[in-house]
Amino acid sequence: MKIISIITEKGGVGKTTTSIHLGASFAELGLKVLLVDFDEQRNLSKGYKIEKSFPYNVKNFLDKTGQFRLTQKLESLFILSGSREIAADDYERTQLRERLNYLNERFPIDIVIIDCPPSPLSGKMKLGEIALSSSDYVISPIEAEEYSIDGINELLPEILRIKKNYNSNLNFLGFFFNKVNTWSKRYKKYSPLAHQEGKGYFLNTIVRIDESVETAKSEGKTVFQVAPKSRASEDYKSLAEEINTKIFL
Ligand SMILES: Nc1ncnc2c1ncn2[C@@H]1O[C@H](COP(=O)(O)OP(=O)(O)O)[C@@H](O)[C@H]1O
Ligand SMILES: [Mg+2]
């Protein structure tokens, strides 16, 4: 079992979209995948039309109260739904890892993808810190704009801090551009700056901006289903391949 967190300090950058599309890609490759909705906003669960009243969520999983249940979406794709009531204060830093190990012993999983909430990792311990303390890998989408450069400056030291203090296993695979228009002036301006600030922590894949992402979202599907030849479909497949090569080969 490999555990990978998708994190940013900002919302709206593409964590949930990336979680859904990596999940579908890995499942397509024949891997058994678990997507964990670790955001109180439950966007991943909403994307899969799991009601907020559904009691078998990640809080119940961490609390060890009663049975937990995964929601199966494809032959080898499972979801652990999100909870609006989950609070980082209630847990030990590696509690998510311990519970996933427990699950994996009973129901072996190849890859777990944790969709994190957007919040800074500095200060009081947040859900993102629990996710990173419990993960083997982490990736972070960024947009081509000024605030993303600040985001890199803020996130990178925090990831390295968590690795140093709490989880020496953690491997930062890198930042990657999402929602990008590769021809734009903005991208041409911010791409070199981001690479400079990211100090080599960068994936090669760039996910281009593509309307089919919104179409897929509104239909509760993936771009692979609604527009298999689209840019986003190609790019999310490349991203999955790049990550697959880094973590399984
Ligand atoms: N490559 C893309 N092209 C176009 N729209 C995108 C792309 N990636 C994400 N989006 C859209 O951007 C919005 C924010 O994405 P989301 O994955 O929910 O971000 P986060 O989880 O980081 O808050 C959503 O409406 C999503 O459909
Ligand atoms: Mg999200």
XYZ file of N, CA and C and ligand atoms in Angstrom:
775
model
N 0.839 -1.202 0.000
C 0.000 0.000 0.000
C 0.877 1.256 0.000
N 0.641 2.138 -0.959
C 1.327 3.435 -1.013
C 0.273 4.506 -0.725
N 0.664 5.470 0.087
C -0.283 6.542 0.436
C 0.239 7.866 -0.108
N -0.620 8.556 -0.857
C -0.200 9.810 -1.468
C -1.195 10.925 -1.114
N -0.678 12.028 -0.608
C -1.535 13.172 -0.262
C -1.461 14.222 -1.358
N -2.595 14.861 -1.593
C -2.634 15.985 -2.537
C -2.969 17.230 -1.722
N -2.031 18.169 -1.683
C -2.206 19.292 -0.756
C -1.858 20.633 -1.397
N -2.573 21.673 -0.973
C -2.190 23.062 -1.256
C -2.693 23.886 -0.077
N -2.143 25.081 0.073
C -2.660 25.946 1.134
C -3.919 26.654 0.661
N -4.068 26.760 -0.637
C -5.174 27.509 -1.243
C -6.268 26.570 -1.737
N -7.494 27.074 -1.810
C -8.574 26.278 -2.394
C -8.686 26.559 -3.888
N -9.392 25.703 -4.579
C -9.718 25.965 -5.981
C -8.592 25.743 -6.964
N -7.552 25.053 -6.559
C -6.380 24.875 -7.418
C -6.437 23.557 -8.190
N -7.220 22.614 -7.661
C -7.380 21.351 -8.383
C -7.070 20.087 -7.599
N -7.057 20.176 -6.266
C -6.764 18.972 -5.468
C -7.815 17.891 -5.683
N -9.076 18.296 -5.576
C -10.148 17.307 -5.666
C -10.242 16.740 -7.085
N -10.127 17.621 -8.068
C -10.162 17.176 -9.474
C -9.021 16.191 -9.734
N -7.839 16.525 -9.220
C -6.680 15.640 -9.408
C -6.899 14.305 -8.693
N -7.439 14.351 -7.489
C -7.709 13.099 -6.746
C -8.614 12.187 -7.566
N -9.684 12.760 -8.085
C -10.667 11.963 -8.839
C -10.024 11.358 -10.093
N -9.236 12.161 -10.800
C -8.679 11.669 -12.072
C -7.484 10.731 -11.877
N -6.696 10.967 -10.826
C -5.624 9.997 -10.545
C -6.242 8.680 -10.097
N -7.281 8.787 -9.271
C -7.967 7.574 -8.790
C -8.472 6.737 -9.953
N -9.150 7.395 -10.884
C -9.707 6.672 -12.033
C -8.585 6.092 -12.903
N -7.482 6.847 -13.064
C -6.365 6.364 -13.896
C -5.694 5.147 -13.279
N -5.438 5.212 -11.983
C -4.781 4.077 -11.318
C -5.693 2.845 -11.341
N -6.997 3.075 -11.168
C -7.944 1.949 -11.207
C -7.923 1.316 -12.601
N -7.824 2.159 -13.601
C -7.766 1.697 -14.995
C -6.507 0.850 -15.233
N -5.424 1.202 -14.539
C -4.170 0.433 -14.666
C -4.236 -0.898 -13.916
N -5.388 -1.131 -13.263
C -5.575 -2.409 -12.574
C -5.201 -2.373 -11.098
N -4.901 -1.168 -10.587
C -4.552 -1.069 -9.168
C -5.819 -0.914 -8.331
N -5.763 -1.432 -7.108
C -6.892 -1.219 -6.204
C -6.672 0.110 -5.491
N -7.614 1.020 -5.666
C -7.437 2.414 -5.243
C -8.454 2.792 -4.173
N -7.978 3.514 -3.155
C -8.891 4.111 -2.181
C -8.701 5.622 -2.199
N -9.796 6.353 -2.430
C -9.769 7.818 -2.348
C -10.322 8.225 -0.992
N -9.548 9.012 -0.250
C -10.005 9.465 1.066
C -10.366 10.947 0.975
N -11.607 11.265 1.292
C -12.039 12.663 1.317
C -11.710 13.223 2.694
N -10.596 13.976 2.786
C -10.116 14.468 4.088
C -10.405 15.959 4.246
N -11.368 16.460 3.487
C -11.731 17.881 3.526
C -13.149 18.007 4.091
N -13.308 18.885 5.095
C -14.637 19.084 5.715
C -15.669 19.540 4.691
N -15.207 20.130 3.602
C -16.166 20.600 2.589
C -16.767 19.461 1.771
N -16.163 18.291 1.854
C -16.697 17.069 1.240
C -16.884 17.171 -0.285
N -16.064 17.951 -0.965
C -16.275 18.092 -2.413
C -16.067 16.783 -3.165
N -15.111 16.002 -2.723
C -14.869 14.717 -3.383
C -16.103 13.811 -3.220
N -16.634 13.766 -2.007
C -17.824 12.929 -1.754
C -19.013 13.443 -2.559
N -19.135 14.777 -2.599
C -20.229 15.364 -3.387
C -20.083 14.970 -4.852
N -18.846 14.998 -5.338
C -18.567 14.612 -6.724
C -19.047 13.194 -7.014
N -18.977 12.363 -6.014
C -19.429 10.970 -6.186
C -20.851 10.757 -5.673
N -21.553 11.882 -5.406
C -22.957 11.845 -4.987
C -23.177 11.031 -3.710
N -22.233 11.162 -2.778
C -22.427 10.502 -1.482
C -23.055 11.534 -0.540
N -24.227 11.201 -0.004
C -24.986 12.132 0.844
C -24.216 12.485 2.111
N -24.457 13.717 2.626
C -23.716 14.087 3.833
C -24.197 13.310 5.058
N -25.389 12.744 4.962
C -25.904 11.937 6.069
C -25.292 10.524 6.085
N -24.544 10.184 5.038
C -23.938 8.844 4.973
C -22.993 8.671 6.174
N -23.301 7.720 7.054
C -22.589 7.679 8.338
C -21.195 7.058 8.274
N -20.862 6.372 7.193
C -19.574 5.671 7.168
C -18.517 6.565 6.536
N -18.055 7.531 7.315
C -17.122 8.497 6.745
C -15.763 8.415 7.433
N -14.882 9.328 7.037
C -13.505 9.270 7.511
C -13.413 9.548 9.026
N -14.376 10.293 9.575
C -14.372 10.548 11.021
C -14.660 9.249 11.769
N -15.688 8.586 11.301
C -16.057 7.308 11.899
C -14.920 6.284 11.744
N -14.207 6.365 10.644
C -13.056 5.488 10.383
C -11.925 5.763 11.389
N -11.653 7.062 11.632
C -10.582 7.432 12.565
C -10.990 7.204 14.015
N -12.264 7.434 14.314
C -12.762 7.303 15.692
C -12.881 5.849 16.123
N -12.808 4.953 15.175
C -12.979 3.518 15.448
C -14.343 3.225 16.064
N -15.344 4.015 15.729
C -16.680 3.761 16.259
C -17.426 2.878 15.273
N -17.732 1.714 15.721
C -18.548 0.804 14.914
C -17.853 0.377 13.643
N -18.617 -0.041 12.701
C -18.111 -0.526 11.422
C -17.777 0.651 10.513
N -16.817 0.469 9.640
C -16.674 1.474 8.594
C -16.969 0.790 7.275
N -17.327 1.581 6.325
C -17.706 1.025 5.033
C -17.175 1.919 3.925
N -16.648 1.317 2.894
C -16.175 2.088 1.745
C -17.281 2.072 0.699
N -17.275 3.085 -0.146
C -18.236 3.116 -1.242
C -17.499 2.710 -2.510
N -17.987 1.683 -3.166
C -17.307 1.212 -4.369
C -17.832 1.971 -5.585
N -16.904 2.482 -6.424
C -17.329 3.253 -7.590
C -17.009 2.557 -8.909
N -15.867 1.901 -8.964
C -15.520 1.097 -10.144
C -15.071 -0.238 -9.589
N -14.722 -1.152 -10.482
C -14.318 -2.467 -10.001
C -13.206 -2.372 -8.943
N -12.254 -1.470 -9.144
C -11.164 -1.396 -8.165
C -10.975 0.013 -7.607
N -12.063 0.787 -7.562
C -12.003 2.148 -7.005
C -13.003 2.290 -5.852
N -12.467 2.655 -4.686
C -13.281 2.781 -3.479
C -13.111 4.172 -2.880
N -14.178 4.645 -2.236
C -14.148 5.993 -1.639
C -14.393 5.872 -0.134
N -13.588 6.613 0.647
C -13.908 6.801 2.061
C -14.423 8.231 2.149
N -15.717 8.359 2.438
C -16.354 9.663 2.285
C -15.921 10.637 3.382
N -16.157 11.912 3.120
C -15.719 12.973 4.032
C -16.744 13.249 5.119
N -16.277 13.986 6.157
C -17.164 14.352 7.258
C -17.067 15.845 7.491
N -18.225 16.473 7.748
C -18.194 17.909 8.039
C -17.748 18.176 9.470
N -17.729 17.119 10.284
C -17.430 17.318 11.708
C -16.018 16.934 12.114
N -15.198 16.583 11.152
C -13.866 16.098 11.514
C -12.980 17.255 12.003
N -12.255 17.034 13.115
C -11.386 18.084 13.668
C -10.026 17.492 14.005
N -8.978 18.158 13.543
C -7.612 17.634 13.697
C -7.259 17.394 15.168
N -7.786 18.254 16.073
C -7.449 18.157 17.500
C -7.758 16.798 18.105
N -8.697 16.106 17.510
C -9.136 14.841 18.104
C -8.190 13.675 17.828
N -7.150 13.898 17.017
C -6.358 12.751 16.566
C -4.866 12.902 16.786
N -4.238 11.738 16.856
C -2.781 11.687 16.835
C -2.343 11.923 15.403
N -1.121 12.381 15.284
C -0.577 12.712 13.979
C -0.589 11.559 12.961
N -0.339 10.349 13.446
C -0.239 9.225 12.496
C -1.466 8.314 12.556
N -2.543 8.837 13.132
C -3.741 7.990 13.309
C -4.323 7.520 11.975
N -4.229 8.381 10.971
C -4.774 7.990 9.669
C -3.952 6.826 9.103
N -2.633 6.917 9.231
C -1.745 5.844 8.767
C -2.073 4.531 9.500
N -2.259 4.605 10.820
C -2.549 3.380 11.588
C -3.845 2.742 11.130
N -4.845 3.569 10.917
C -6.150 3.031 10.491
C -6.075 2.466 9.067
N -5.297 3.121 8.209
C -5.157 2.602 6.836
C -4.391 1.280 6.844
N -3.399 1.167 7.735
C -2.691 -0.110 7.855
C -3.652 -1.214 8.294
N -4.507 -0.869 9.253
C -5.505 -1.825 9.759
C -6.433 -2.260 8.620
N -6.879 -1.288 7.847
C -7.759 -1.596 6.706
C -7.031 -2.480 5.694
N -5.788 -2.106 5.410
C -5.007 -2.807 4.385
C -4.752 -4.279 4.746
N -4.687 -4.550 6.054
C -4.493 -5.952 6.463
C -5.723 -6.788 6.161
N -6.883 -6.173 6.221
C -8.125 -6.906 5.989
C -8.603 -6.847 4.540
N -8.235 -5.722 3.896
C -8.730 -5.441 2.548
C -7.589 -4.760 1.802
N -6.679 -5.564 1.242
C -5.456 -4.975 0.688
C -5.708 -3.962 -0.424
N -5.012 -2.842 -0.308
C -5.177 -1.723 -1.240
C -3.809 -1.425 -1.844
N -3.761 -1.079 -3.120
C -2.479 -0.733 -3.742
C -2.115 0.725 -3.490
N -3.100 1.595 -3.657
C -2.777 3.018 -3.518
C -3.923 3.796 -2.875
N -3.547 4.632 -1.906
C -4.514 5.499 -1.221
C -4.203 6.927 -1.642
N -5.231 7.673 -2.049
C -5.051 9.082 -2.408
C -5.854 9.920 -1.418
N -5.162 10.813 -0.712
C -5.837 11.640 0.296
C -6.051 13.046 -0.264
N -7.316 13.413 -0.418
C -7.685 14.755 -0.888
C -7.746 15.664 0.336
N -6.730 16.528 0.505
C -6.605 17.346 1.715
C -7.405 18.639 1.621
N -7.744 19.217 2.784
C -8.396 20.526 2.781
C -7.362 21.617 2.505
N -7.827 22.770 1.987
C -6.887 23.871 1.783
C -6.693 24.616 3.089
N -5.508 24.517 3.679
C -5.220 25.377 4.829
C -3.722 25.356 5.060
N -3.189 26.437 5.602
C -1.751 26.483 5.835
C -1.355 25.386 6.825
N -0.147 24.902 6.676
C 0.319 23.840 7.567
C 1.048 24.401 8.781
N 1.270 25.725 8.776
C 1.972 26.308 9.914
C 0.983 26.504 11.066
N 1.512 26.704 12.261
C 0.647 26.932 13.423
C 0.107 25.633 13.979
N -1.116 25.737 14.493
C -1.784 24.597 15.138
C -1.903 23.415 14.175
N -1.834 22.210 14.697
C -1.900 21.052 13.803
C -3.247 20.976 13.072
N -3.156 20.798 11.754
C -4.355 20.747 10.905
C -4.490 19.367 10.292
N -5.609 19.147 9.638
C -5.833 17.849 8.981
C -4.728 17.536 7.976
N -4.252 18.582 7.278
C -3.200 18.380 6.284
C -1.939 17.792 6.905
N -1.675 18.176 8.147
C -0.476 17.672 8.824
C -0.652 16.195 9.194
N -1.866 15.836 9.566
C -2.159 14.413 9.840
C -1.988 13.620 8.545
N -2.498 14.188 7.443
C -2.396 13.491 6.148
C -0.926 13.286 5.771
N -0.135 14.345 5.905
C 1.276 14.234 5.505
C 2.084 13.347 6.449
N 1.722 13.372 7.719
C 2.417 12.502 8.675
C 2.063 11.040 8.425
N 0.983 10.822 7.698
C 0.503 9.457 7.442
C 0.798 8.987 6.021
N 1.496 9.798 5.223
C 1.663 9.482 3.796
C 3.086 9.055 3.444
N 3.199 8.390 2.306
C 4.508 8.074 1.736
C 4.936 9.150 0.742
N 3.941 9.755 0.089
C 4.212 10.709 -0.991
C 3.277 11.896 -0.872
N 3.714 13.011 -1.443
C 2.841 14.178 -1.507
C 3.082 14.904 -2.826
N 1.999 15.409 -3.408
C 2.087 16.249 -4.602
C 1.237 17.499 -4.366
N 1.519 18.562 -5.117
C 0.813 19.814 -4.888
C 0.543 20.574 -6.192
N -0.729 20.697 -6.574
C -1.040 21.469 -7.779
C -0.863 22.971 -7.541
N -0.427 23.678 -8.563
C -0.361 25.142 -8.464
C -0.877 25.752 -9.765
N -1.336 26.997 -9.665
C -1.733 27.725 -10.864
C -0.608 28.685 -11.236
N -0.667 29.166 -12.475
C 0.358 30.097 -12.913
C -0.045 31.514 -12.527
N 0.262 31.919 -11.320
C -0.062 33.277 -10.877
C 0.801 33.626 -9.665
N 0.731 34.906 -9.309
C 1.606 35.422 -8.273
C 1.439 34.696 -6.939
N 0.181 34.459 -6.538
C -0.060 33.858 -5.233
C 0.480 32.437 -5.145
N 0.565 31.775 -6.300
C 1.078 30.409 -6.269
C 2.547 30.387 -5.904
N 3.242 31.437 -6.327
C 4.664 31.516 -5.993
C 4.807 31.661 -4.475
N 3.936 32.512 -3.884
C 3.933 32.637 -2.417
C 3.583 31.300 -1.788
N 2.623 30.619 -2.398
C 2.192 29.314 -1.880
C 3.349 28.322 -1.838
N 4.175 28.346 -2.882
C 5.342 27.443 -2.927
C 6.279 27.772 -1.767
N 6.514 29.070 -1.576
C 7.405 29.518 -0.495
C 6.915 29.122 0.875
N 5.577 29.066 1.016
C 5.033 28.736 2.330
C 4.919 27.229 2.531
N 4.533 26.526 1.472
C 4.268 25.087 1.615
C 5.541 24.247 1.700
N 6.501 24.560 0.859
C 7.705 23.720 0.790
C 8.403 23.555 2.151
N 8.658 24.652 2.891
C 9.295 24.461 4.205
C 8.445 23.635 5.171
N 7.111 23.768 5.056
C 6.232 23.017 5.963
C 6.286 21.524 5.655
N 6.318 21.188 4.370
C 6.424 19.773 3.988
C 7.750 19.213 4.509
N 8.807 19.982 4.330
C 10.132 19.513 4.771
C 10.191 19.425 6.304
N 9.483 20.319 6.977
C 9.420 20.275 8.454
C 8.721 18.993 8.932
N 7.603 18.685 8.281
C 6.870 17.481 8.692
C 7.708 16.238 8.421
N 8.380 16.235 7.272
C 9.258 15.103 6.944
C 10.360 14.951 8.008
N 10.973 16.058 8.358
C 12.095 16.012 9.293
C 11.648 15.585 10.694
N 10.526 16.146 11.144
C 10.135 15.924 12.539
C 9.255 14.707 12.767
N 8.433 14.381 11.787
C 7.411 13.369 12.082
C 7.334 12.196 11.134
N 7.854 12.344 9.914
C 7.656 11.266 8.950
C 8.809 11.228 7.943
N 9.877 10.545 8.341
C 11.065 10.530 7.477
C 10.807 9.782 6.169
N 9.724 9.009 6.149
C 9.316 8.268 4.947
C 8.758 9.147 3.839
N 8.356 10.365 4.216
C 7.610 11.213 3.282
C 8.500 11.665 2.129
N 7.966 11.502 0.919
C 8.711 11.817 -0.279
C 7.911 12.871 -1.064
N 8.458 14.066 -1.177
C 7.728 15.115 -1.908
C 7.998 14.957 -3.397
N 7.012 14.462 -4.128
C 7.187 14.243 -5.571
C 7.208 15.554 -6.330
N 6.541 16.564 -5.762
C 6.674 17.876 -6.365
C 5.379 18.620 -6.628
N 5.580 19.860 -7.030
C 4.488 20.712 -7.493
C 4.205 20.361 -8.950
N 3.006 20.655 -9.413
C 2.744 20.581 -10.858
C 1.724 21.643 -11.214
N 1.839 22.170 -12.426
C 0.887 23.191 -12.871
C -0.433 22.543 -13.242
N -1.518 23.174 -12.785
C -2.862 22.727 -13.161
C -3.627 23.933 -13.689
N -4.600 23.696 -14.548
C -5.460 24.761 -15.090
C -4.630 25.784 -15.847
N -3.692 25.308 -16.637
C -2.764 26.215 -17.278
C -3.063 26.385 -18.765
N -2.941 27.617 -19.221
C -2.927 27.892 -20.641
C -1.455 28.082 -21.010
N -0.880 27.067 -21.646
C 0.578 27.066 -21.849
C 1.044 28.177 -22.798
N 0.111 28.759 -23.555
C 0.477 29.847 -24.476
C 0.419 31.211 -23.817
N -0.153 31.262 -22.628
C -0.421 32.586 -22.051
C 0.860 33.262 -21.559
N 0.810 34.587 -21.521
C 1.933 35.370 -20.990
C 2.140 35.035 -19.520
N 1.004 34.831 -18.852
C 1.053 34.564 -17.425
C 1.860 33.294 -17.136
N 1.578 32.265 -17.914
C 2.305 31.000 -17.710
C 3.788 31.197 -18.008
N 4.056 31.910 -19.112
C 5.466 32.113 -19.487
C 6.208 32.922 -18.427
N 5.465 33.806 -17.778
C 6.097 34.601 -16.729
C 6.302 33.776 -15.446
N 5.259 33.078 -15.017
C 5.325 32.441 -13.699
C 5.969 31.060 -13.683
N 6.020 30.382 -14.829
C 6.603 29.045 -14.828
C 8.073 29.035 -14.373
N 8.937 29.911 -14.956
C 10.322 29.891 -14.475
C 10.457 30.303 -13.010
N 9.623 31.273 -12.593
C 9.683 31.717 -11.193
C 9.310 30.578 -10.254
N 8.263 29.849 -10.647
C 7.799 28.739 -9.811
C 8.869 27.658 -9.723
N 9.490 27.353 -10.842
C 10.548 26.331 -10.844
C 11.714 26.745 -9.959
N 12.006 28.040 -9.997
C 13.086 28.557 -9.175
C 12.746 28.427 -7.688
N 11.519 28.821 -7.327
C 11.116 28.765 -5.920
C 10.924 27.332 -5.457
N 10.523 26.476 -6.385
C 10.233 25.074 -6.033
C 11.494 24.229 -5.873
N 12.643 24.793 -6.150
C 13.951 24.157 -5.896
C 14.017 22.707 -6.373
N 13.575 22.476 -7.581
C 13.700 21.119 -8.126
C 12.557 20.190 -7.757
N 11.679 20.625 -6.843
C 10.523 19.790 -6.505
C 9.407 20.055 -7.518
N 9.548 19.496 -8.702
C 8.561 19.727 -9.754
C 8.323 18.468 -10.575
N 7.066 18.191 -10.851
C 6.749 17.092 -11.763
C 6.816 17.628 -13.190
N 7.019 16.742 -14.140
C 7.117 17.182 -15.539
C 5.761 17.499 -16.154
N 4.734 16.785 -15.699
C 3.422 16.940 -16.334
C 2.798 18.291 -16.011
N 2.190 18.874 -17.026
C 1.416 20.113 -16.877
C -0.018 19.775 -17.263
N -0.961 20.096 -16.383
C -2.362 19.844 -16.718
C -2.959 21.144 -17.250
N -3.362 21.109 -18.507
C -3.860 22.323 -19.147
C -5.303 22.627 -18.751
N -5.662 23.869 -18.863
C -7.039 24.268 -18.573
C -7.938 23.704 -19.668
N -9.083 23.207 -19.278
C -9.922 22.505 -20.227
C -11.374 22.500 -19.736
N -12.258 22.984 -20.584
C -13.667 23.057 -20.193
C -14.274 21.705 -19.895
N -13.716 20.657 -20.470
C -14.315 19.336 -20.240
C -14.216 18.926 -18.768
N -13.321 19.591 -18.005
C -13.243 19.297 -16.566
C -14.556 19.714 -15.889
N -15.048 20.905 -16.263
C -16.318 21.388 -15.680
C -17.500 20.543 -16.173
N -17.468 20.175 -17.431
C -18.537 19.334 -17.972
C -18.597 18.011 -17.205
N -17.414 17.422 -17.020
C -17.353 16.139 -16.311
C -17.889 16.305 -14.889
N -17.461 17.390 -14.237
C -17.879 17.635 -12.854
C -19.401 17.743 -12.760
N -19.997 18.505 -13.683
C -21.445 18.697 -13.606
C -22.214 17.405 -13.872
N -21.584 16.473 -14.568
C -22.259 15.193 -14.819
C -21.853 14.111 -13.821
N -21.006 14.480 -12.855
C -20.544 13.482 -11.885
C -19.686 12.411 -12.536
N -18.954 12.791 -13.584
C -18.102 11.832 -14.287
C -16.664 12.333 -14.364
N -15.825 11.581 -15.059
C -14.443 12.030 -15.266
C -14.294 12.526 -16.707
N -13.209 13.244 -16.970
C -12.951 13.681 -18.352
C -12.671 12.467 -19.248
N -12.205 11.381 -18.658
C -11.955 10.173 -19.458
C -13.267 9.647 -20.031
N -14.354 9.868 -19.277
C -15.666 9.406 -19.748
C -16.333 10.409 -20.695
N -16.279 11.692 -20.341
C -17.019 12.662 -21.161
C -16.230 13.173 -22.371
N -14.912 13.197 -22.273
C -14.099 13.726 -23.394
C -12.744 13.033 -23.418
N -12.724 11.763 -23.822
C -11.492 10.974 -23.720
C -10.334 11.518 -24.546
N -10.635 12.353 -25.556
C -9.526 12.871 -26.381
C -9.139 14.298 -25.991
N -9.728 14.790 -24.898
C -9.485 16.187 -24.523
C -8.085 16.366 -23.934
N -7.707 17.633 -23.816
C -6.399 17.953 -23.229
C -6.310 17.451 -21.796
N -7.374 17.708 -21.018
C -7.333 17.307 -19.606
C -7.234 15.793 -19.481
N -7.916 15.089 -20.380
C -7.872 13.636 -20.342
C -6.439 13.148 -20.591
N -5.812 13.702 -21.622
C -4.401 13.349 -21.915
C -3.491 13.688 -20.737
N -3.696 14.893 -20.191
C -2.767 15.374 -19.168
C -2.911 14.601 -17.858
N -4.151 14.321 -17.453
C -4.312 13.567 -16.203
C -3.781 12.146 -16.361
N -3.896 11.597 -17.574
C -3.304 10.277 -17.817
C -1.782 10.340 -17.702
N -1.190 11.379 -18.286
C 0.274 11.539 -18.183
C 0.713 11.706 -16.736
N -0.080 12.479 -15.991
C 0.270 12.702 -14.579
C 0.271 11.372 -13.828
N -0.762 10.580 -14.078
C -0.850 9.271 -13.403
C 0.337 8.399 -13.801
N 0.705 8.437 -15.080
C 1.847 7.612 -15.533
C 3.146 8.074 -14.888
N 3.304 9.391 -14.828
C 4.533 9.906 -14.220
C 4.634 9.494 -12.749
N 3.524 9.605 -12.038
C 3.528 9.249 -10.616
C 3.701 7.739 -10.455
N 3.037 6.993 -11.303
C 3.141 5.533 -11.262
C 4.600 5.095 -11.410
N 5.292 5.717 -12.352
C 6.699 5.373 -12.575
C 7.528 5.708 -11.340
N 7.194 6.828 -10.705
C 7.990 7.244 -9.542
C 7.747 6.369 -8.322
N 6.524 5.856 -8.169
C 6.253 5.164 -6.901
C 6.210 3.640 -7.002
N 6.011 3.104 -8.201
C 5.923 1.643 -8.275
C 7.096 1.005 -9.004
N 7.860 1.776 -9.773
C 8.928 1.116 -10.525
C 10.295 1.295 -9.861
N -7.465 21.414 -15.623
C -8.594 22.089 -15.345
N -9.239 22.775 -16.322
C -10.366 23.473 -16.059
N -10.952 23.536 -14.839
C -10.364 22.884 -13.818
C -9.164 22.129 -14.002
N -8.825 21.581 -12.793
C -9.770 21.982 -11.908
N -10.693 22.758 -12.502
C -11.870 23.401 -11.866
O -11.410 24.294 -10.877
C -12.274 24.284 -9.750
C -11.479 23.957 -8.493
O -10.978 22.637 -8.588
P -10.940 21.678 -7.312
O -10.358 20.397 -7.782
O -12.266 21.624 -6.641
O -9.894 22.456 -6.384
P -9.494 22.236 -4.854
O -9.867 20.833 -4.478
O -8.017 22.483 -4.818
O -10.258 23.259 -4.065
C -13.352 23.260 -10.040
O -14.509 23.923 -10.500
C -12.754 22.392 -11.131
O -13.743 21.842 -11.968
Mg -11.072 20.225 -2.879
